[in-house]
Coordinates of C-alpha atoms in Angstrom, one line a residue:
M279 CA 24.8 -4.9 -13.7
N280 CA 21.7 -5.5 -15.7
G281 CA 20.9 -3.5 -18.8
P282 CA 17.7 -1.5 -19.1
P283 CA 14.5 -3.4 -19.6
S284 CA 13.7 -4.4 -23.1
N285 CA 10.3 -2.8 -23.3
D286 CA 9.0 -0.7 -26.2
I287 CA 8.2 2.2 -23.8
P288 CA 11.1 4.8 -24.1
S289 CA 10.3 6.4 -20.8
M290 CA 10.4 3.2 -18.8
A291 CA 13.9 3.9 -17.3
S292 CA 12.8 7.4 -16.2
L293 CA 9.9 5.9 -14.2
R294 CA 12.4 4.4 -11.7
I295 CA 12.2 7.7 -9.7
L296 CA 8.7 6.7 -8.8
F297 CA 10.0 3.5 -7.1
R298 CA 12.8 4.9 -4.9
P299 CA 12.2 5.3 -1.3
S300 CA 13.3 9.0 -1.3
T301 CA 10.9 10.1 -4.1
A302 CA 8.1 7.5 -4.2
F303 CA 5.7 9.8 -2.4
V304 CA 6.2 12.8 -4.8
A305 CA 4.0 11.8 -7.7
P306 CA 0.9 10.8 -5.5
L307 CA 1.4 14.0 -3.4
F308 CA 1.2 16.1 -6.6
L309 CA -1.7 14.2 -7.7
G310 CA -3.5 14.9 -4.4
I311 CA -2.7 18.6 -4.8
A312 CA -4.2 18.5 -8.3
F313 CA -7.4 17.0 -7.0
W314 CA -7.4 19.6 -4.1
L315 CA -7.3 22.5 -6.6
L316 CA -10.3 21.2 -8.6
P317 CA -13.6 23.2 -8.2
L318 CA -15.6 22.5 -5.1
H319 CA -19.2 21.3 -5.3
S320 CA -21.5 20.6 -2.3
G321 CA -19.0 18.8 -0.2
T322 CA -18.3 16.1 -2.8
A323 CA -14.5 16.6 -2.4
G324 CA -14.6 15.7 1.3
Y325 CA -14.7 19.3 2.5
I326 CA -16.7 22.5 1.7
E327 CA -14.1 25.2 2.2
R328 CA -10.4 24.9 1.4
A329 CA -7.8 25.2 4.1
P330 CA -5.9 28.4 4.0
L331 CA -2.4 28.5 2.6
T332 CA 0.1 30.1 5.1
V333 CA 3.8 30.4 4.6
P334 CA 4.6 29.1 8.1
G335 CA 2.3 26.1 7.6
L336 CA 3.9 25.3 4.2
L337 CA 7.4 25.5 5.8
V338 CA 6.4 22.9 8.3
L339 CA 5.0 20.6 5.6
C340 CA 8.1 21.1 3.4
S341 CA 10.3 20.2 6.4
F342 CA 8.4 17.0 6.9
Y343 CA 8.7 15.9 3.2
L344 CA 12.4 17.1 3.2
A345 CA 13.0 14.8 6.2
I346 CA 11.7 11.8 4.3
Y347 CA 13.9 12.6 1.3
S348 CA 17.0 13.4 3.2
G349 CA 16.7 10.4 5.6
S350 CA 16.4 8.1 2.6
R351 CA 19.2 9.7 0.6
I352 CA 21.6 9.7 3.5
A353 CA 20.9 6.0 4.2
R354 CA 21.6 5.3 0.5
R355 CA 25.0 7.0 0.7
L356 CA 26.0 5.8 4.2
F357 CA 25.3 2.1 3.4
R358 CA 26.7 2.6 -0.2
L359 CA 23.5 1.3 -1.8
P360 CA 23.8 1.4 -5.6
E361 CA 21.7 3.8 -7.6
E362 CA 20.9 1.0 -10.0
Y363 CA 19.7 -2.4 -8.9
R364 CA 22.1 -5.4 -9.1
F365 CA 20.7 -8.9 -8.9
T366 CA 21.9 -12.4 -8.2
P367 CA 19.7 -14.8 -10.2
R368 CA 18.4 -17.6 -7.9
P369 CA 15.5 -19.1 -9.7
R370 CA 15.1 -22.1 -7.3
L371 CA 14.8 -19.7 -4.3
E372 CA 12.5 -17.4 -6.3
L373 CA 10.1 -20.3 -7.1
A374 CA 10.2 -21.7 -3.5
F375 CA 9.4 -18.3 -2.2
Y376 CA 6.5 -18.0 -4.6
F377 CA 5.1 -21.3 -3.5
T378 CA 5.3 -20.2 0.2
V379 CA 3.6 -16.9 -0.2
S380 CA 1.0 -18.4 -2.5
A381 CA 0.1 -21.0 0.1
A382 CA -0.2 -18.3 2.8
S383 CA -2.4 -16.0 0.8
T384 CA -4.6 -18.9 -0.5
I385 CA -5.2 -20.2 3.0
G386 CA -5.9 -16.6 4.3
A387 CA -8.4 -15.9 1.5
L388 CA -10.1 -19.3 1.9
A389 CA -10.4 -19.0 5.7
S390 CA -11.8 -15.4 5.3
W391 CA -14.5 -16.4 2.8
D392 CA -15.4 -19.5 4.7
S393 CA -16.0 -17.3 7.8
I394 CA -18.0 -14.8 5.8
L395 CA -20.3 -17.4 4.2
S396 CA -20.6 -19.3 7.5
S397 CA -22.0 -16.2 9.1
G398 CA -25.2 -16.5 7.1
L399 CA -24.4 -13.4 4.9
S400 CA -26.1 -13.7 1.5
L401 CA -23.8 -12.8 -1.4
K402 CA -26.8 -12.2 -3.5
A403 CA -28.4 -9.8 -1.0
V404 CA -25.1 -7.9 -0.5
F405 CA -24.6 -7.3 -4.2
A406 CA -28.3 -6.5 -4.8
A407 CA -28.3 -4.0 -1.9
R408 CA -24.8 -2.7 -3.0
E409 CA -23.5 -2.9 0.6
G410 CA -20.1 -4.5 0.1
N411 CA -18.9 -3.3 3.5
E412 CA -21.0 -6.1 5.0
F413 CA -18.3 -8.6 3.8
K414 CA -15.7 -7.0 6.2
S415 CA -18.2 -6.6 9.0
A416 CA -19.1 -10.3 8.8
L417 CA -15.4 -11.2 8.8
Y418 CA -14.5 -9.1 11.8
S419 CA -17.5 -10.3 13.9
Q420 CA -15.5 -13.5 14.7
Y421 CA -12.0 -12.5 13.7
S422 CA -9.1 -15.0 13.6
Y423 CA -5.5 -14.1 13.0
L424 CA -5.5 -16.8 10.3
F425 CA -7.6 -14.4 8.2
S426 CA -4.7 -11.9 8.2
L427 CA -2.8 -14.2 5.8
R428 CA -5.0 -12.8 3.0
Y429 CA -2.8 -9.7 3.2
M430 CA -0.1 -11.7 1.5
A431 CA -2.3 -11.8 -1.6
P432 CA -0.8 -8.6 -3.2
V433 CA 2.7 -10.3 -3.0
S434 CA 1.7 -13.6 -4.6
G435 CA -0.5 -11.7 -7.0
A436 CA 2.3 -9.4 -8.1
M437 CA 4.6 -12.3 -8.7
A438 CA 1.9 -14.1 -10.7
F439 CA 1.6 -11.1 -13.0
L440 CA 5.4 -11.0 -13.4
F441 CA 5.6 -14.7 -14.3
L442 CA 2.6 -14.7 -16.6
L443 CA 3.7 -11.6 -18.6
G444 CA 7.3 -12.5 -18.4
G445 CA 6.8 -16.1 -19.7
R446 CA 8.6 -17.6 -16.8
F447 CA 7.8 -20.8 -14.9
R448 CA 5.2 -21.7 -17.5
R449 CA 4.6 -25.1 -16.0
W450 CA 3.1 -23.4 -13.0
T451 CA 0.6 -21.3 -15.0
P452 CA -2.4 -22.7 -13.1
L453 CA -0.9 -21.3 -9.9
H454 CA -0.4 -18.0 -11.5
Y455 CA -4.1 -17.8 -12.3
L456 CA -5.0 -19.0 -8.9
N457 CA -3.1 -16.2 -7.3
A458 CA -4.8 -13.6 -9.5
F459 CA -8.1 -15.0 -8.4
V460 CA -7.1 -15.0 -4.7
L461 CA -6.0 -11.4 -5.1
L462 CA -9.4 -10.4 -6.6
S463 CA -11.3 -12.2 -3.9
T464 CA -9.3 -10.5 -1.2
A465 CA -9.9 -7.1 -2.9
F466 CA -13.7 -7.7 -2.7
I467 CA -13.5 -8.0 1.1
S468 CA -13.5 -4.1 1.2
S469 CA -9.8 -4.3 0.5
R470 CA -9.4 -2.5 -2.8
M471 CA -5.9 -1.3 -1.8
A472 CA -4.8 -4.9 -2.1
L473 CA -5.3 -4.6 -5.9
V474 CA -3.4 -1.3 -6.0
Q475 CA -0.5 -2.7 -3.9
A476 CA -0.2 -5.7 -6.2
I477 CA -0.1 -3.4 -9.3
Y478 CA 2.5 -1.2 -7.6
Y479 CA 4.7 -4.2 -6.6
F480 CA 4.4 -5.6 -10.2
A481 CA 5.2 -2.3 -11.9
G482 CA 8.3 -1.7 -9.7
A483 CA 9.6 -5.1 -10.2
S484 CA 8.9 -4.9 -14.0
I485 CA 10.9 -1.7 -14.3
V486 CA 14.0 -2.6 -12.3
G487 CA 14.0 -6.4 -12.3
S488 CA 16.4 -8.5 -14.2
H489 CA 13.5 -10.4 -16.0
P490 CA 11.3 -7.5 -17.1
P491 CA 8.0 -8.6 -18.9
Q492 CA 7.9 -7.7 -22.6
L493 CA 5.5 -5.0 -22.0
K494 CA 4.2 -2.9 -25.0
S495 CA 2.1 0.3 -24.8
K496 CA -1.1 -1.7 -25.6
H497 CA -0.4 -3.9 -22.6
I498 CA -0.2 -0.9 -20.3
I499 CA -3.5 0.5 -21.7
V500 CA -5.3 -2.8 -21.3
A501 CA -4.0 -3.2 -17.7
L502 CA -5.2 0.2 -16.8
L503 CA -8.6 -0.4 -18.4
V504 CA -9.0 -3.7 -16.5
M505 CA -7.9 -2.1 -13.2
A506 CA -10.3 0.8 -13.7
I507 CA -13.2 -1.6 -14.4
L508 CA -12.4 -3.7 -11.3
L509 CA -12.1 -0.7 -9.1
T510 CA -15.3 0.8 -10.5
A511 CA -17.2 -2.5 -9.8
M512 CA -15.8 -2.7 -6.3
T513 CA -16.6 0.9 -5.5
Y514 CA -20.1 0.6 -6.8
V515 CA -20.8 -2.5 -4.7
R516 CA -19.5 -0.8 -1.7
N517 CA -20.5 2.8 -1.9
A518 CA -23.4 3.1 -4.4
N519 CA -26.2 3.6 -1.8
S520 CA -24.4 6.3 0.2
Y521 CA -23.3 8.2 -2.9
E522 CA -26.8 8.2 -4.4
R523 CA -28.3 9.3 -1.1
E524 CA -25.9 12.1 -0.3
F525 CA -24.7 13.4 -3.7
G526 CA -27.3 12.1 -6.1
I527 CA -24.7 10.3 -8.2
T528 CA -25.9 7.2 -10.0
S529 CA -23.1 6.6 -12.5
P530 CA -20.5 4.0 -11.4
I531 CA -17.7 5.9 -13.2
E532 CA -18.6 9.2 -11.4
M533 CA -18.7 7.3 -8.1
L534 CA -15.1 6.0 -8.8
F535 CA -13.9 9.5 -9.7
L536 CA -15.5 10.9 -6.5
Q537 CA -14.0 8.2 -4.4
I538 CA -10.5 8.8 -5.7
R539 CA -10.9 12.6 -5.4
R540 CA -12.0 12.3 -1.8
Y541 CA -9.3 9.9 -0.8
L542 CA -6.5 12.0 -2.5
S543 CA -7.5 15.5 -1.9
T544 CA -8.5 15.2 1.8
P545 CA -5.0 14.4 3.0
V546 CA -3.8 17.7 1.3
Q547 CA -6.7 19.6 2.9
V548 CA -6.0 18.3 6.4
S549 CA -2.2 18.6 6.1
L550 CA -2.5 22.3 5.2
G551 CA -5.0 23.0 8.0
V552 CA -3.1 21.3 10.7
S553 CA 0.3 22.5 9.6
S554 CA -1.0 26.1 10.0
Y555 CA -2.3 25.2 13.4
A556 CA 1.0 23.7 14.4
T557 CA 2.9 27.0 13.9
K558 CA 0.7 28.4 16.7
D559 CA 0.5 25.3 18.9
R560 CA 1.9 26.1 22.4
A561 CA 2.4 22.4 23.0
A562 CA 4.3 21.9 19.8
F563 CA 7.6 21.3 21.6
S564 CA 6.3 19.4 24.6
L565 CA 7.6 16.0 25.5
P566 CA 5.8 13.5 23.3
G567 CA 4.1 10.2 24.0
W568 CA 5.8 7.6 21.8
K569 CA 3.4 4.7 22.5
Y570 CA 1.3 4.9 19.3
P571 CA 4.0 5.7 16.7
L572 CA 6.3 2.9 17.9
L573 CA 3.7 0.2 18.7
P574 CA 2.1 -1.9 15.9
T575 CA -1.5 -0.8 15.3
F576 CA -2.8 -4.1 16.4
L577 CA -1.5 -3.4 19.9
H578 CA -3.2 0.1 20.1
D579 CA -6.0 0.7 22.5
S580 CA -9.5 -0.2 21.2
S581 CA -10.3 3.6 21.1
R582 CA -7.9 3.9 18.1
K583 CA -9.7 1.1 16.2
T584 CA -13.2 2.5 15.7
D585 CA -14.1 0.7 12.6
N586 CA -11.9 -2.5 12.6
S587 CA -9.4 -0.9 10.2
G588 CA -6.3 -1.5 12.3
G589 CA -5.5 1.9 13.7
V590 CA -8.3 4.3 12.7
W591 CA -9.3 6.5 15.6
A592 CA -11.4 9.5 16.3
Q593 CA -9.5 12.4 14.7
W594 CA -7.9 14.7 17.2
Y595 CA -8.0 17.6 14.6
L596 CA -11.7 17.8 14.4
G597 CA -12.6 21.4 14.4
L598 CA -9.2 22.6 13.3
V599 CA -9.9 22.2 9.6
D600 CA -13.0 21.5 7.4
F601 CA -13.3 17.8 6.3
D602 CA -15.7 14.9 6.3
P603 CA -14.9 13.0 9.6
R604 CA -15.8 9.7 7.9
L605 CA -12.6 10.1 5.9
T606 CA -9.9 8.7 8.2
T607 CA -6.7 8.3 6.1
N608 CA -5.8 12.0 6.3
S609 CA -2.0 12.6 6.2
S610 CA 0.8 10.8 8.0
F611 CA 2.2 14.2 9.2
V612 CA -1.1 14.9 10.9
E613 CA -1.4 11.4 12.3
L614 CA 2.2 11.6 13.9
Y615 CA 1.8 15.3 14.9
G616 CA -1.2 14.3 17.1
D617 CA 1.0 12.1 19.1
I618 CA 4.6 13.5 19.0
R619 CA 4.2 17.2 17.9
Y620 CA 7.3 18.6 16.3
W621 CA 9.2 15.5 17.1
T622 CA 7.4 14.2 14.0
I623 CA 10.1 15.6 11.7
P624 CA 13.2 13.9 13.3
F625 CA 11.1 10.8 13.8
I626 CA 10.1 10.6 10.1
F627 CA 13.8 11.2 9.2
A628 CA 14.8 8.2 11.3
V629 CA 12.0 6.0 9.9
S630 CA 13.0 6.9 6.4
F631 CA 16.7 6.3 7.1
V632 CA 16.1 2.8 8.7
W633 CA 13.6 1.5 6.1
T634 CA 15.6 2.7 3.1
G635 CA 18.6 0.7 4.5
I636 CA 16.4 -2.4 4.9
A637 CA 14.9 -1.9 1.4
G638 CA 18.4 -1.6 -0.1
V639 CA 19.6 -4.8 1.6
V640 CA 16.6 -6.7 0.5
A641 CA 17.0 -5.7 -3.2
R642 CA 19.9 -8.1 -3.9
D643 CA 18.3 -10.9 -5.9
D644 CA 15.1 -11.6 -7.9
S645 CA 13.6 -13.8 -5.1
R646 CA 13.4 -10.7 -2.9
I647 CA 12.7 -7.9 -5.4
V648 CA 8.9 -7.9 -4.7
V649 CA 9.7 -7.7 -0.9
H650 CA 11.7 -4.6 -1.7
F651 CA 8.7 -3.0 -3.3
V652 CA 6.5 -4.0 -0.3
I653 CA 8.7 -1.4 1.6
V654 CA 8.8 1.1 -1.2
Y655 CA 5.1 1.2 -1.6
H656 CA 4.7 2.4 1.9
F657 CA 7.1 5.2 1.2
A658 CA 4.7 6.1 -1.6
E659 CA 1.9 6.2 0.9
L660 CA 3.8 8.2 3.4
W661 CA 2.3 11.6 2.3
R662 CA -1.2 10.1 3.1
N663 CA -0.8 7.5 5.8
F664 CA 2.0 6.2 8.1
H665 CA 2.1 2.5 7.5
F666 CA 5.3 1.4 9.0
N667 CA 3.7 0.3 12.2
N668 CA 0.5 -0.8 10.4
G669 CA -0.6 -4.4 10.9
N670 CA -1.0 -4.9 7.2
F671 CA 2.6 -3.8 6.5
I672 CA 4.1 -5.7 9.4
L673 CA 2.3 -9.0 8.4
Q674 CA 3.4 -8.6 4.7
F675 CA 7.0 -7.8 5.6
T676 CA 7.4 -10.4 8.4
G677 CA 5.4 -12.9 6.3
C678 CA 7.8 -12.4 3.4
A679 CA 10.9 -12.6 5.7
F680 CA 9.5 -15.9 7.1
A681 CA 8.8 -17.2 3.6
L682 CA 12.3 -16.4 2.5
L683 CA 13.8 -18.3 5.5
V684 CA 11.6 -21.4 4.9
S685 CA 12.4 -21.3 1.1
S686 CA 16.1 -20.9 1.7
W687 CA 16.1 -23.8 4.1
V688 CA 14.1 -26.0 1.7
V689 CA 16.3 -25.1 -1.3
N690 CA 19.6 -25.6 0.6
S691 CA 18.3 -29.0 2.0
V692 CA 17.4 -30.2 -1.5
L693 CA 20.8 -29.1 -2.8
R694 CA 22.6 -30.9 0.0
L695 CA 20.6 -34.1 -0.6
R696 CA 21.5 -33.9 -4.3
T697 CA 25.2 -33.4 -3.4
T698 CA 25.2 -36.3 -0.9
H699 CA 23.1 -38.7 -3.0
P700 CA 23.7 -37.8 -6.7
T701 CA 21.4 -39.5 -9.1

């Protein structure tokens, strides 16, 4: 078993709890609660009046989160998955996998930007008007599945950060920088979560991997500052006009804070409101329709994709709780409850059980460690959004699985050739 990472940050080992399927959602959930408790001001939080706290509603929500935790923990025990990660070093496979996902993300990003620029959209005009959403609108006007390969950028970007900071595969340093650029170019297509995903994958692999980068406290501070600057710039380009018009906010830093608050506090607001409603819902135990929770979002009806975001639909809970209807990522509990009512709790238990088992099997060697955190990240999002049938997640996971198969075939073929025809 590998020893603890050799970083100079004493609490690094204790951070592992943030990167386990059973507890990954806890920290962001409490962060959302903290934002929900901040003073309200003219609807800037995404709602004007807080949802009431009721004991029955809280019990429903606690049951939902307990189902995630218990499903994950039971899977770990049943499949005898170790509490600590054990790795088999396979550098050839790791490098081949890196090449494959790098090629996929680069092709996707290039194809996406080629389509955007070919549409006649002026980059100068978009930046001057601070209407960054026009990038995504132009892309989806003539969409090709080839563009979806850009969703592999968080995987290749995270691996690039690991190799750059870990000093590994130095001869491929230009490729590392190319992947960092591909990640940023993808994030600018109204996909800021790609940057967040890459940082999460990198952080998880840094903490539990067998080749942890020699991170120091100053590295963490610099990385957080750079990420804050990038997110501030992207938020300003995308939302400046609407925030100035609606809230009179002109500072880019205030805009970023407002965006984070709205995105994190609204799921808490909606969860509390709908959970209270659920305790009085006469149809709560009715036979559910499983179509939408089980089908990938790219197979959902067009009515569920109102803004090209792969599964966003008109909220069924409008009128049950106060919130800005333009905010659409408003709790996985609420999303599932709208389709399957109280079957949501056993369903999320089963989902947590299955995907924890898959995540544990994946975490067996360094070539797959980033893929492991592709799964764990979506456990971290589970308080806010159900991603396990989301097109983004399905493409990342199946893309990584395909890349591993191709990489294994290439590596094994090369080894057989060397054995058959030694030099």
